[in-house]
Amino acid sequence: MAEITAAPGRRARLRARTLDDLGLATRHLLVEEGVHAVTISAVAATVGMSAPALYRYVDNRDGLLKLASAAVARDLAATLLDARRRVPDDPLVQTLTLCRTFRSWALDHRREFGLLFADASVPSELRAGGQGEPAAEALAWAFEEIVLRLWAASRFRVPADEDLATPLRESLEPYRERLTASARAARLDLGEIPLGATYTLLHYWTRVYGLISMEISGHLDHALADAGPLFEALLTELEVQVTGP
Amino acid sequence: MAEITAAPGRRARLRARTLDDLGLATRHLLVEEGVHAVTISAVAATVGMSAPALYRYVDNRDGLLKLASAAVARDLAATLLDARRRVPDDPLVQTLTLCRTFRSWALDHRREFGLLFADASVPSELRAGGQGEPAAEALAWAFEEIVLRLWAASRFRVPADEDLATPLRESLEPYRERLTASARAARLDLGEIPLGATYTLLHYWTRVYGLISMEISGHLDHALADAGPLFEALLTELEVQVTGP
DNA sequence: CTAACACTGCTTACGGCGTTCACGAACTGT
DNA sequence: ACAGTTCGTGAACGCCGTAAGCAGTGTTAG
């Protein structure tokens, strides 16, 4: 039920509008009052329908969250793309911009951030991208893509293969393949990506993402009033890694 | 209501037993079926009472989670203390042990981990320690304490004050004071803790905690089948930092 | 020892929520 | 104009959290 593929037409457009409205209303409730306030009846009331009517559009309550989630993911993607477009076509600048933009977005959209990345309530079911790609993966790829570009452009220093412990090398191998595939799909020609580069990528991604998510979830509150400077220190480290000491 | 301070006696002991049972039942449901399965009636059924009877022991559904949360926090604390006790009295060894133990515990107790640290559903209300200290803070302090001890013992290299950007220095200052106070409370005499040491502390704590929480919430799945080697690489880095290159 | 009290658990009851269903209204293509 | 699809409604069910009143049973003061 729900999700009927309709031929394009006036009716289909109306349906799409309603779906948008539902996503919007859901998101509004989510932002203003939290996930617990996202209830079928509340959303229905917001868009001016009766509760059961929503079932023409979504399968259940989680469907609403999925809807909002997709909208939020689009919003985040647009924000990141936009920030990147406003900035010189330099991979380093773009990398730093991406990180900073992601952090500000997260700080300005804490509950949406929770919905997309954190919430354990509906785990791994909420998909954002078209092909069923979780938002977190799409975001990771945005980071990976620009850092790979950065690496391709500057060939910054990365650990040599033999400096990586054997189990680490083995666990990175599939990751390198996935990166190579993604890069090819994005028409990025990088030749052979060294394992050290994938390690460095993961290193910074885990730190960037980890720091932001800790900040959002309040796990840094006991130490810092503002995690901004710590985040900037991280970016500086990244910059030094790329431009050399 | 609930939480009546009773004089010690047979009845009080019975009450304590029931509270334990409730925590246990809650935890069982949480682990086996997820947070959503933790419902007043389900817990009541598990312990063989009628649902309203639970209100003699907790204020509401969240009270159950609080109960379980406290039990889980005790369990984690015991696990960590125990692991530390089984290991030589060397700060470096103990630090590494603490980190590894925390990670294994988290992997073995994903839902409990979510309850203690992640869940946005009942945020910042669940307190674990006696004085209303969130579990995350207690855990952070466990890490901080041993690393401070490690620093005191080996005075490993940390960034000089002037190598830290000014805003970072300023944002670390209150943290240093809090650490100094905590250290004093724990009868750890360290003299003046340099800002660089607090930075290094925060650096590794964010990486350790960030990595584990990313692994648990599945945000590394797209890259690694097993984050173990990456985690070990992090610990190696910490070790190198301490013992020197 | 017994009378008053505190504690515990039960039944009953209410309101809110998610969800299903059967019905009618409105729109669509022919 | 008609048959079929789509959309929205009100009624209804079951589950859940929670409140209130009632009835036993341990506890304690006289």
Short mmCIF file of C-alpha atoms in Angstrom, two decimals, chain B residues 114-224:
data_model
loop_
_atom_site.label_atom_id
_atom_site.label_comp_id
_atom_site.label_asym_id
_atom_site.label_seq_id
_atom_site.Cartn_x
_atom_site.Cartn_y
_atom_site.Cartn_z
CA GLY B 114 22.86 2.98 23.29
CA LEU B 115 20.88 3.40 26.46
CA LEU B 116 23.79 4.87 28.39
CA PHE B 117 25.35 7.07 25.79
CA ALA B 118 23.47 7.39 22.57
CA ASP B 119 19.75 7.38 22.93
CA ALA B 120 18.18 10.66 22.12
CA SER B 121 14.83 9.46 23.42
CA VAL B 122 15.54 10.26 27.05
CA PRO B 123 18.47 12.58 26.75
CA SER B 124 20.48 13.98 29.60
CA GLU B 125 17.86 12.83 32.09
CA LEU B 126 19.35 9.45 32.79
CA ARG B 127 21.93 9.85 35.42
CA ALA B 128 24.13 7.06 36.57
CA GLY B 129 26.58 8.06 39.26
CA GLY B 130 25.46 8.83 42.75
CA GLN B 131 25.64 12.61 42.60
CA GLY B 132 23.71 12.88 39.39
CA GLU B 133 26.69 12.35 37.17
CA PRO B 134 25.88 11.18 33.66
CA ALA B 135 27.41 7.86 32.77
CA ALA B 136 29.31 9.45 29.92
CA GLU B 137 31.03 11.84 32.27
CA ALA B 138 31.95 9.12 34.69
CA LEU B 139 33.42 7.16 31.85
CA ALA B 140 35.31 10.15 30.53
CA TRP B 141 36.72 10.68 33.97
CA ALA B 142 37.88 7.07 34.15
CA PHE B 143 39.85 7.72 31.01
CA GLU B 144 41.08 11.10 32.10
CA GLU B 145 42.19 9.82 35.47
CA ILE B 146 44.37 7.07 34.13
CA VAL B 147 45.84 9.18 31.36
CA LEU B 148 46.65 11.94 33.83
CA ARG B 149 48.35 9.33 35.96
CA LEU B 150 50.18 8.22 32.85
CA TRP B 151 51.26 11.74 32.12
CA ALA B 152 52.37 12.29 35.69
CA ALA B 153 54.44 9.13 35.56
CA SER B 154 56.11 9.61 32.20
CA ARG B 155 55.72 13.31 31.38
CA PHE B 156 55.31 12.36 27.76
CA ARG B 157 55.63 15.01 25.10
CA VAL B 158 52.63 17.29 24.71
CA PRO B 159 52.24 20.38 22.55
CA ALA B 160 53.71 23.53 24.06
CA ASP B 161 51.22 26.20 25.04
CA GLU B 162 52.35 28.49 22.26
CA ASP B 163 51.70 25.75 19.70
CA LEU B 164 48.00 25.90 20.52
CA ALA B 165 45.91 28.51 18.79
CA THR B 166 44.70 31.22 21.12
CA PRO B 167 40.99 30.33 21.05
CA LEU B 168 41.90 26.74 21.73
CA ARG B 169 44.00 27.78 24.70
CA GLU B 170 41.13 29.81 26.04
CA SER B 171 38.63 27.05 25.59
CA LEU B 172 40.93 24.54 27.29
CA GLU B 173 41.54 26.71 30.33
CA PRO B 174 38.28 25.86 32.14
CA TYR B 175 38.81 22.23 31.27
CA ARG B 176 42.22 22.29 32.86
CA GLU B 177 40.68 23.71 36.00
CA ARG B 178 38.03 21.05 36.10
CA LEU B 179 40.66 18.37 35.61
CA THR B 180 42.80 19.85 38.36
CA ALA B 181 39.82 19.85 40.69
CA SER B 182 38.87 16.28 39.82
CA ALA B 183 42.46 15.18 40.28
CA ARG B 184 42.61 16.83 43.67
CA ALA B 185 39.34 15.16 44.64
CA ALA B 186 40.86 11.84 43.62
CA ARG B 187 43.98 12.62 45.67
CA LEU B 188 46.08 12.73 42.52
CA ASP B 189 48.81 15.30 42.93
CA LEU B 190 49.96 16.49 39.56
CA GLY B 191 51.02 20.04 40.17
CA GLU B 192 50.16 22.30 37.27
CA ILE B 193 48.68 20.42 34.31
CA PRO B 194 49.92 22.04 31.10
CA LEU B 195 47.29 23.00 28.54
CA GLY B 196 48.99 20.73 26.04
CA ALA B 197 48.31 17.77 28.28
CA THR B 198 44.62 18.60 28.50
CA TYR B 199 44.60 18.94 24.74
CA THR B 200 46.23 15.56 24.27
CA LEU B 201 43.80 14.04 26.72
CA LEU B 202 40.83 15.42 24.85
CA HIS B 203 42.39 14.45 21.56
CA TYR B 204 42.63 10.79 22.46
CA TRP B 205 39.39 10.65 24.36
CA THR B 206 37.44 12.03 21.44
CA ARG B 207 39.11 9.58 19.13
CA VAL B 208 38.62 6.57 21.37
CA TYR B 209 35.05 7.39 22.23
CA GLY B 210 34.22 8.68 18.76
CA LEU B 211 35.55 5.60 17.06
CA ILE B 212 33.71 3.23 19.35
CA SER B 213 30.44 5.07 19.05
CA MET B 214 30.76 5.21 15.27
CA GLU B 215 31.45 1.52 15.20
CA ILE B 216 28.49 0.70 17.41
CA SER B 217 26.08 2.85 15.50
CA GLY B 218 27.18 1.31 12.24
CA HIS B 219 28.71 4.43 10.76
CA LEU B 220 31.84 2.56 9.82
CA ASP B 221 30.09 -0.36 8.21
CA HIS B 222 30.39 1.11 4.76
CA ALA B 223 34.15 1.14 5.14
CA LEU B 224 35.24 -1.63 7.45
#
